[in-house]
Every structure is written in C-alpha cells, then in structure tokens.
mmCIF file with all atom_site columns, C-alpha atoms in Angstrom:
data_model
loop_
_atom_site.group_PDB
_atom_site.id
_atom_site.type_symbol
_atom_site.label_atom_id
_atom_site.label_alt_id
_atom_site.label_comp_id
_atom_site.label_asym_id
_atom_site.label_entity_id
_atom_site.label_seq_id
_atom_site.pdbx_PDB_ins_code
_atom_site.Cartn_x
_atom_site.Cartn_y
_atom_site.Cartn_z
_atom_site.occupancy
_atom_site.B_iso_or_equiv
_atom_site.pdbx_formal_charge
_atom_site.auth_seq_id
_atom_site.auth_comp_id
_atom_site.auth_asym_id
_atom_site.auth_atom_id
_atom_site.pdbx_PDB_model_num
ATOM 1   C CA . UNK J 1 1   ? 22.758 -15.376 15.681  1.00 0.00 ? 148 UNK J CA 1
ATOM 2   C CA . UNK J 1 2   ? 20.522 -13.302 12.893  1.00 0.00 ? 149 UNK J CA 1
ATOM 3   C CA . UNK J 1 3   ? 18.724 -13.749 9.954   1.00 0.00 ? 150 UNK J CA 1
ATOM 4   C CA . UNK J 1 4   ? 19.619 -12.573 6.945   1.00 0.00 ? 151 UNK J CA 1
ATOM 5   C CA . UNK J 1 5   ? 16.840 -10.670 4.040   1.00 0.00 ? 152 UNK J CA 1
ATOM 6   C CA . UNK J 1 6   ? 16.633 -13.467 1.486   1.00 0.00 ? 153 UNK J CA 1
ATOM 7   C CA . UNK J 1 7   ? 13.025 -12.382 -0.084  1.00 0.00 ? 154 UNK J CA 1
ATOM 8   C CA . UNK J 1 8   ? 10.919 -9.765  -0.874  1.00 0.00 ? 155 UNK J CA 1
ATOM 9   C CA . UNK J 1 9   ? 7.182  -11.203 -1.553  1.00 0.00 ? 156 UNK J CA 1
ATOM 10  C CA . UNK J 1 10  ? 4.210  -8.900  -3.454  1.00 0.00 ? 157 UNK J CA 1
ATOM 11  C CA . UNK J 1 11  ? 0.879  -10.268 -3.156  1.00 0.00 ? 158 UNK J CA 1
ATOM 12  C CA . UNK J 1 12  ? -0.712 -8.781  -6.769  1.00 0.00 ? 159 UNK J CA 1
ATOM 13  C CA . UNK J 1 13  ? -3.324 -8.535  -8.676  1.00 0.00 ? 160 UNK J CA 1
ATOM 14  C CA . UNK J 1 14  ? -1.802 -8.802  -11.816 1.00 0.00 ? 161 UNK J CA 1
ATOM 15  C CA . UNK J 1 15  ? 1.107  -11.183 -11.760 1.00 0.00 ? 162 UNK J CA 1
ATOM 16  C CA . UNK J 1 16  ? 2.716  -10.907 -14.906 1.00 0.00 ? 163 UNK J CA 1
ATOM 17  C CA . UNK J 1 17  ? 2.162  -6.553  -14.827 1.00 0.00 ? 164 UNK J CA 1
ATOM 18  C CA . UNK J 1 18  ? 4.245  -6.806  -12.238 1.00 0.00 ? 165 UNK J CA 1
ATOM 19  C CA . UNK J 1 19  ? 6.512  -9.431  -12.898 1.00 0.00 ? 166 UNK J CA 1
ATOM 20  C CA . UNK J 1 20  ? 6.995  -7.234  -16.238 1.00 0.00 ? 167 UNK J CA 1
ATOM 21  C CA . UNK J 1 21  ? 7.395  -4.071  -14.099 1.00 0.00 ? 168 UNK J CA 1
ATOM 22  C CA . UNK J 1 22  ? 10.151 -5.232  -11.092 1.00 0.00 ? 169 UNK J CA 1
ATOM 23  C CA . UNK J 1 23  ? 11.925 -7.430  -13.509 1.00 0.00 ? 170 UNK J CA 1
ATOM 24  C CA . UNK J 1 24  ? 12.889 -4.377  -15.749 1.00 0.00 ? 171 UNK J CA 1
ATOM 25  C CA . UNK J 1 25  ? 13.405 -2.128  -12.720 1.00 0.00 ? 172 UNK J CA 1
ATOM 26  C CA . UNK J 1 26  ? 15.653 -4.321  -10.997 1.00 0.00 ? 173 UNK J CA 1
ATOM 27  C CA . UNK J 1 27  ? 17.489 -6.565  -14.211 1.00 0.00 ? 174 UNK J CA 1
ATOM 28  C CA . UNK J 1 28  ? 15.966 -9.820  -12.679 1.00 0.00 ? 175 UNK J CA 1
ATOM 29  C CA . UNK J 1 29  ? 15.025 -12.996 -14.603 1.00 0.00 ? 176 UNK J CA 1
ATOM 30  C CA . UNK J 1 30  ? 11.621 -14.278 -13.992 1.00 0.00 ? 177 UNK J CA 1
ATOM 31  C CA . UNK J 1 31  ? 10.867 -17.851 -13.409 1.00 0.00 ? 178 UNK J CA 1
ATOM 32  C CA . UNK J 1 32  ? 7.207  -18.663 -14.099 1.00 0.00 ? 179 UNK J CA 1
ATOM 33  C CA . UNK J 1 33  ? 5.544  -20.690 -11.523 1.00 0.00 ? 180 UNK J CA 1
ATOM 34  C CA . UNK J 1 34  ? 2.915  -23.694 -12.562 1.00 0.00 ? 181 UNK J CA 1
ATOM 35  C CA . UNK J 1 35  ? 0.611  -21.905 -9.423  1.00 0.00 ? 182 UNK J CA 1
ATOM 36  C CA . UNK J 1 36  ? 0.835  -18.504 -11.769 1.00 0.00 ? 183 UNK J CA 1
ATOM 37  C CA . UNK J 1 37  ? 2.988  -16.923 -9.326  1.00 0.00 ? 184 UNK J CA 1
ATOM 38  C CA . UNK J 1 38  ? 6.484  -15.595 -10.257 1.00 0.00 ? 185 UNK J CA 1
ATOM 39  C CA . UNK J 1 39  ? 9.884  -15.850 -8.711  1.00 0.00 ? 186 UNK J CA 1
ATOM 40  C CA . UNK J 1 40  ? 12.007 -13.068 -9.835  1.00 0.00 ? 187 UNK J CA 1
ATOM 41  C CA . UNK J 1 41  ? 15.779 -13.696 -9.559  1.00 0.00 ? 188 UNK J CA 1
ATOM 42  C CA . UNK J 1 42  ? 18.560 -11.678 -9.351  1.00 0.00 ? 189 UNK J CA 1
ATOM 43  C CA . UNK J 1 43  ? 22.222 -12.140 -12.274 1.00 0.00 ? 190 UNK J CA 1
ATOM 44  C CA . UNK J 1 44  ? 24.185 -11.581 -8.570  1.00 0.00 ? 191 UNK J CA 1
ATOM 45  C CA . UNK J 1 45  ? 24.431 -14.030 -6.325  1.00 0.00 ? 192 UNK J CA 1
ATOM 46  C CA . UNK J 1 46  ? 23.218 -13.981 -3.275  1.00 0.00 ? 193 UNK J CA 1
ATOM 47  C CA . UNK J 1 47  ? 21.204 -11.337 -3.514  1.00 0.00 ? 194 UNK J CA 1
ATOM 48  C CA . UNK J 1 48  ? 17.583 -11.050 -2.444  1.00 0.00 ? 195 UNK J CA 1
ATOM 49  C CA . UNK J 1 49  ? 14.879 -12.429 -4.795  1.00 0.00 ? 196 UNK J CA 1
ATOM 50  C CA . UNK J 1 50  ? 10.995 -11.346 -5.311  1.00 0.00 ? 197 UNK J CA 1
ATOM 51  C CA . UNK J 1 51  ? 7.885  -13.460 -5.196  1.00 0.00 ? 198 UNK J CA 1
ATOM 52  C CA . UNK J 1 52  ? 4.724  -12.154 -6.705  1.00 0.00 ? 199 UNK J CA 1
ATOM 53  C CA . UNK J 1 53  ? 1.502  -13.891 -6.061  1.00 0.00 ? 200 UNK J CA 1
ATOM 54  C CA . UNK J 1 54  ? -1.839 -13.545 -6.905  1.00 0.00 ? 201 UNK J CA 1
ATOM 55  C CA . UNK J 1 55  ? -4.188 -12.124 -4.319  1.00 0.00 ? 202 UNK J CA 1
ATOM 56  C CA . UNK J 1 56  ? -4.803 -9.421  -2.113  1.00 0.00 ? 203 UNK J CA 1
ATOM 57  C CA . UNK J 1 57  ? -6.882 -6.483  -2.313  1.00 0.00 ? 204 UNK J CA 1
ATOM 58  C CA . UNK J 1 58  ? -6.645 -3.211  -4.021  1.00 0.00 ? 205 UNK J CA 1
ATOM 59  C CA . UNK J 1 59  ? -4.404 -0.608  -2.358  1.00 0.00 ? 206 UNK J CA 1
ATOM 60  C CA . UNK J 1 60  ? -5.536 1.741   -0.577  1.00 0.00 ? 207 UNK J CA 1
ATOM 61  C CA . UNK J 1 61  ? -3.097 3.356   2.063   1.00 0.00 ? 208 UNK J CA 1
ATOM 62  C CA . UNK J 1 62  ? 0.517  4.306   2.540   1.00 0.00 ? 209 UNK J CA 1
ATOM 63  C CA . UNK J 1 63  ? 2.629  1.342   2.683   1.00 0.00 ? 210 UNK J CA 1
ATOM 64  C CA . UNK J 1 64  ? 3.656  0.085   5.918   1.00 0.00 ? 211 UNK J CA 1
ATOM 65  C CA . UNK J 1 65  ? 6.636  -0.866  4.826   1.00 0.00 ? 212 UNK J CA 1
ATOM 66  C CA . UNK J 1 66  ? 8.337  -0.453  1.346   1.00 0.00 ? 213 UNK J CA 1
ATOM 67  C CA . UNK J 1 67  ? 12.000 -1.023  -0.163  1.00 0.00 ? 214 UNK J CA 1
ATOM 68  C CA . UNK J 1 68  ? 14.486 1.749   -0.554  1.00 0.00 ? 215 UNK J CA 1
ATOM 69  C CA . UNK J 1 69  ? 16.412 1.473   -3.844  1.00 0.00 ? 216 UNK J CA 1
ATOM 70  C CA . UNK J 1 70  ? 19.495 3.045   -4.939  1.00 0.00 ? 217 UNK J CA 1
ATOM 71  C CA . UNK J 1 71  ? 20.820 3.562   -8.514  1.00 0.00 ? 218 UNK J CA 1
ATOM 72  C CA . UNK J 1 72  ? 23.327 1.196   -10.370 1.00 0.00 ? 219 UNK J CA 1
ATOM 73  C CA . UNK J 1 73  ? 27.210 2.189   -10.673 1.00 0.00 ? 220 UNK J CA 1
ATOM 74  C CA . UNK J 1 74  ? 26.780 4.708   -13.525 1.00 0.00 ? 221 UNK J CA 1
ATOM 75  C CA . UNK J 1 75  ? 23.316 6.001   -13.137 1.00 0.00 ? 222 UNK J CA 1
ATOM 76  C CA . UNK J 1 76  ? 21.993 9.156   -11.602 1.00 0.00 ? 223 UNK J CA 1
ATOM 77  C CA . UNK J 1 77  ? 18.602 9.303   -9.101  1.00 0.00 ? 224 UNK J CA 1
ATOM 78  C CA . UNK J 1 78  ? 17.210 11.593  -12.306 1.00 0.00 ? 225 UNK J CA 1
ATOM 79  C CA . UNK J 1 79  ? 18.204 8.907   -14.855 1.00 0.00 ? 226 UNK J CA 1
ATOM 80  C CA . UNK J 1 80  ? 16.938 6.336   -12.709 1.00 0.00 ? 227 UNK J CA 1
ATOM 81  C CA . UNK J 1 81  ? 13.356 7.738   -11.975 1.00 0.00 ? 228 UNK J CA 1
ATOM 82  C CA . UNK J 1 82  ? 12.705 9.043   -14.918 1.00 0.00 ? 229 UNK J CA 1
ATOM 83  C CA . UNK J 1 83  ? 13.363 4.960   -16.642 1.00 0.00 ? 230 UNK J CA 1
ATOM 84  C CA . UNK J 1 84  ? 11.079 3.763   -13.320 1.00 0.00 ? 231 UNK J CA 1
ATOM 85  C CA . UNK J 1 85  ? 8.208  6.143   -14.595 1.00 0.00 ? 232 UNK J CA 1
ATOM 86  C CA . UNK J 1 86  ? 8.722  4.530   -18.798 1.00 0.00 ? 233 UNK J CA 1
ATOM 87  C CA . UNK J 1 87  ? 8.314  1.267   -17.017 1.00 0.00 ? 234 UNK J CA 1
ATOM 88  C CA . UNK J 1 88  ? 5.119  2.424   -15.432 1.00 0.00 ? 235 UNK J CA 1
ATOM 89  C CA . UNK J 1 89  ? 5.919  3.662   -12.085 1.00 0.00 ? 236 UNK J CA 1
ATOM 90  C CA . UNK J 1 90  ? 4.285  6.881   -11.074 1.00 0.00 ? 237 UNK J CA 1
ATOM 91  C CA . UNK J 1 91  ? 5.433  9.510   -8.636  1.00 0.00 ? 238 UNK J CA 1
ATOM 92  C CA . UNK J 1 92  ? 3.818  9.386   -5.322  1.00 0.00 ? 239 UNK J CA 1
ATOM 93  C CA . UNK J 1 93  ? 2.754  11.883  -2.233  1.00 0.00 ? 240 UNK J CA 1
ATOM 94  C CA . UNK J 1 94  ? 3.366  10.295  1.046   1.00 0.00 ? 241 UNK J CA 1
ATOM 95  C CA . UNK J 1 95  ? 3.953  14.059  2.203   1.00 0.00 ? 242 UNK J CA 1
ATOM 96  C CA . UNK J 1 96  ? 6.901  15.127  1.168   1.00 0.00 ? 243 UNK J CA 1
ATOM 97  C CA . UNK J 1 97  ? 8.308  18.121  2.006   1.00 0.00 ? 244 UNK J CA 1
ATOM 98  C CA . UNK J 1 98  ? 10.553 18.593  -0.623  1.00 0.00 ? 245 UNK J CA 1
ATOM 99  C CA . UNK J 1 99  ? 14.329 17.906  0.889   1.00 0.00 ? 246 UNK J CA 1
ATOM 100 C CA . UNK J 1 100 ? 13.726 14.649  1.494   1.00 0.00 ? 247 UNK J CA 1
ATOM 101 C CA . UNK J 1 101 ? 17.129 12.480  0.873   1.00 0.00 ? 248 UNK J CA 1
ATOM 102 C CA . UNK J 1 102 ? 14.817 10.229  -1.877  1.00 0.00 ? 249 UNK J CA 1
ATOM 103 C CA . UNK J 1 103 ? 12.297 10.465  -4.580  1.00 0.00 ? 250 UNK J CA 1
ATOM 104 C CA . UNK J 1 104 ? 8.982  8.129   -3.965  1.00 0.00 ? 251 UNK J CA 1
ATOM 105 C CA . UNK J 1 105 ? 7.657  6.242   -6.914  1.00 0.00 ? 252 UNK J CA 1
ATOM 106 C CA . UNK J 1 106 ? 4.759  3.645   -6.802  1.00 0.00 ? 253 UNK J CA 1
ATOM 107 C CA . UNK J 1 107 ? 4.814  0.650   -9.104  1.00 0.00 ? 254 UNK J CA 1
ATOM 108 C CA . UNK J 1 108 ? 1.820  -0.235  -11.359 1.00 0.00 ? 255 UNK J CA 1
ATOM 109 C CA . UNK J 1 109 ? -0.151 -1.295  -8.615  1.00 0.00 ? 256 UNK J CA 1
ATOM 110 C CA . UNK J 1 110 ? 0.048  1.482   -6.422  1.00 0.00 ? 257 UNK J CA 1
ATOM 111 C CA . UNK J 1 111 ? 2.932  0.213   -4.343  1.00 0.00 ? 258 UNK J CA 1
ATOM 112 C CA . UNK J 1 112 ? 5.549  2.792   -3.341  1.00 0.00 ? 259 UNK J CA 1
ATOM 113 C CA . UNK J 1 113 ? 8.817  2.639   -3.263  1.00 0.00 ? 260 UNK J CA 1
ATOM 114 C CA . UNK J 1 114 ? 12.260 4.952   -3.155  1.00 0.00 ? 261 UNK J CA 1
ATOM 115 C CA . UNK J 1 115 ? 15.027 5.591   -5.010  1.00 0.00 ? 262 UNK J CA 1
ATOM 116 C CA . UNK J 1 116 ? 17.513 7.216   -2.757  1.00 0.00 ? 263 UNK J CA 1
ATOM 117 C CA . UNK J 1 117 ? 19.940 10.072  -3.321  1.00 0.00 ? 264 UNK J CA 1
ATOM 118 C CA . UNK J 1 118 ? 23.649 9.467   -2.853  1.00 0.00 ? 265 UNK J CA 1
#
C-alpha cells in the first residue's frame, strides 16, 4: 500500500495575498473558508489542492521543503517566470550555481519555489 499527495498546506500571514498569488500561478479556484482560511482547487480532477491558513511566523530560512513546478503545454520556463514575477514572485538565491536544471522563485511571502526546465 501508499499514499498518494492529495494537499499542499501554507500557513500565511496574509491569506488572501496569497490566495491571490497561487491561484493565478497555478489557474486554481479559491473557495473562501468561514475560519478565513482558503482552499484553492484545481479545473483537473484529481489533482492536488492548496490550503492557506493564517498563522505562522515570518520567514526566515531556506525552505525545507518546497514544490517543483513545471510549465503548462505551450509555455516556456522564460514565459513562465517572467508571468510568476508580474504576479509577485521574486527570484531567489538558495546558491545557485548557475546550471542548475530550474529557476527558483519565492512567492510574496518569501516562500520559494521552482519552475523546472524541460
């Protein structure tokens, strides 16, 4: 038997920022929660959702973990990044060398994340 990813959660500080911010980057619908948090759902089925809720604590390290994105059918890494930084993502140094297979972006709240070459 295994388990299979059904959710990605964000504790933020600023629901609706980032509700605003990963709904746009990924072409989820958001479903406001009573509690102020917000369940962000994928148009596929089957496909993992987000929960953002309120609370934790600024960032202030690498992440320990983080997700690895990959353009949509008919977009490019460059075309991709570049609508992730409009959004409000920013590029981040994690220590790159330069080569890397993936760019690193952080999301409004300092969160980073990649967007991975082909």
């Amino acid at each position: 038997m295994t388990v299979r990813f059904a959710q990605w959660t964000i504790d933020a500080l600023d629901v609706e920022l980032m509700a605003s911010f990963w709904s746009a980057a990924l072409g989820y619908r958001v479903e406001r929660e009573p509690d102020g948090s917000a369940h962000l759902r994928s148009p596929v089925d089957g496909e993992p959702s987000v929960w953002l809720q309120a609370g934790g604590a600024v960032k202030r390290d690498k992440n320990r973990n983080h997700p690895d994105l990959r353009p949509a059918t008919g977009s490019t890494v460059d075309q991709e990044v570049e609508r992730l930084i409009a959004l409000g993502a920013t590029r981040a140094d994690v220590g790159q060398k330069g080569d890397e297979p993936f760019e690193v972006l952080a999301d409004p709240e300092g969160n980073e994340f990649c967007v991975l070459h082909p």
